[in-house]
Amino acid sequence: MLEITDLTVTYPGGAEALHGVSLSVPEGRITTVLGGNGAGKTSLLRAVGGLLPAYRASVRSGSITLDGEAITSLPPWRLVRRGLAQVLEGRHIFTDLTVHDNLVVGGQGMPRTELAEAVERTYEQFPVLREKASTSAGYLSGGEQQMLAIGRATLKLPRLLLLDEPSLGLSPLMMERIAVAVADIAARGVTVLLVEQNARLALSISEQAVVIANGNVVMSCPAADLLDDDTLSAAYLGGGIATG
Ligand SMILES: Nc1ncnc2c1ncn2[C@@H]1O[C@H](COP(=O)(O)OP(=O)(O)OP(=O)(O)O)[C@@H](O)[C@H]1O
Ligand SMILES: [Mg+2]
């Protein structure tokens, strides 16, 4: 579905964040990318999502294909047309708009009845958003804002969803809710590439695990293998995850 081959990414000044990363993301499933701080997880998502130029970074070599077509270095607006949605750092919601209007913005261009159904589906997924439908998004808690960001990005169900640490800074209960929602989105056929530090929870909803260290893939296996194998979990999930 998404194929990344031998990807090398450099930031200004020549700092290389990824050195020849290859991975294959299976359709309609969740793939979790693990790795310590600075490992290159966010850079990988930026490369897929066409956001490297915003950081004056670029793909030095390698390729990214979506459904067999090259998407390397395409700008974000063209990727949206190919069915990509992303919730990266910061929670890209419109704080001055109500919760409901934020969702409607996410459904731009949808026929009215389809939009109403999608908004309803999102409220079922995140009941707290229905309760706060007419509240300004800026007044939501961090967890609620994250739910809104995910709800907005998936209002028009994308082909591929990129999520960078959606549980960052949230309470265990909120993390759990987000995980359930992401699993539900994947169950609707959306392919998910998820970066998470909360490895166990992420792996529990994932098909595949990829571990990155120092800009290299050091491990790629079924998520269950990483959870079930004592040696592997000690190495990668122990008191945290392998650093750097
Ligand atoms: N805007 C930038 N300019 C220069 N170097 C950068 C920039 N962003 C990231 N890097 C470098 O690229 C490498 C990978 O960083 P990246 O943010 O991709 O890691 P990460 O795995 O997402 O880390 P974290 O868990 O802390 O979010 C690091 O060495 C980092 O310093
Ligand atoms: Mg990061």
mmCIF file of C-alpha atoms in Angstrom, residues 48-49 66 76 79-88 149-150 152-163 190-193:
data_model
loop_
_atom_site.group_PDB
_atom_site.id
_atom_site.type_symbol
_atom_site.label_atom_id
_atom_site.label_comp_id
_atom_site.label_asym_id
_atom_site.label_seq_id
_atom_site.Cartn_x
_atom_site.Cartn_y
_atom_site.Cartn_z
ATOM 1 C CA VAL A 48 5.690 10.690 3.665
ATOM 2 C CA GLY A 49 3.434 13.691 4.300
ATOM 3 C CA LEU A 66 1.361 4.932 -2.501
ATOM 4 C CA PRO A 76 0.754 18.023 1.030
ATOM 5 C CA LEU A 79 -1.214 14.045 -1.165
ATOM 6 C CA VAL A 80 -4.628 14.955 0.277
ATOM 7 C CA ARG A 81 -6.097 14.312 -3.167
ATOM 8 C CA ARG A 82 -4.539 10.859 -3.097
ATOM 9 C CA GLY A 83 -6.253 10.096 0.183
ATOM 10 C CA LEU A 84 -3.582 10.973 2.724
ATOM 11 C CA ALA A 85 -4.491 12.610 6.047
ATOM 12 C CA GLN A 86 -2.106 13.524 8.814
ATOM 13 C CA VAL A 87 -2.212 14.603 12.435
ATOM 14 C CA LEU A 88 1.311 15.610 13.272
ATOM 15 C CA ALA A 149 -7.850 16.752 15.431
ATOM 16 C CA ILE A 150 -8.208 13.044 14.654
ATOM 17 C CA ARG A 152 -11.384 16.240 11.660
ATOM 18 C CA ALA A 153 -8.570 14.485 9.765
ATOM 19 C CA THR A 154 -10.678 11.346 9.338
ATOM 20 C CA LEU A 155 -14.059 12.927 8.649
ATOM 21 C CA LYS A 156 -13.588 12.062 4.997
ATOM 22 C CA LEU A 157 -12.142 8.616 5.611
ATOM 23 C CA PRO A 158 -8.613 8.785 4.163
ATOM 24 C CA ARG A 159 -6.757 5.905 2.471
ATOM 25 C CA LEU A 160 -3.734 6.521 4.675
ATOM 26 C CA LEU A 161 -3.568 8.246 8.053
ATOM 27 C CA LEU A 162 -0.302 9.448 9.613
ATOM 28 C CA LEU A 163 -0.315 10.021 13.381
ATOM 29 C CA VAL A 190 -8.000 3.098 6.676
ATOM 30 C CA THR A 191 -4.275 2.255 6.647
ATOM 31 C CA VAL A 192 -2.532 3.848 9.634
ATOM 32 C CA LEU A 193 1.121 4.720 10.146
#
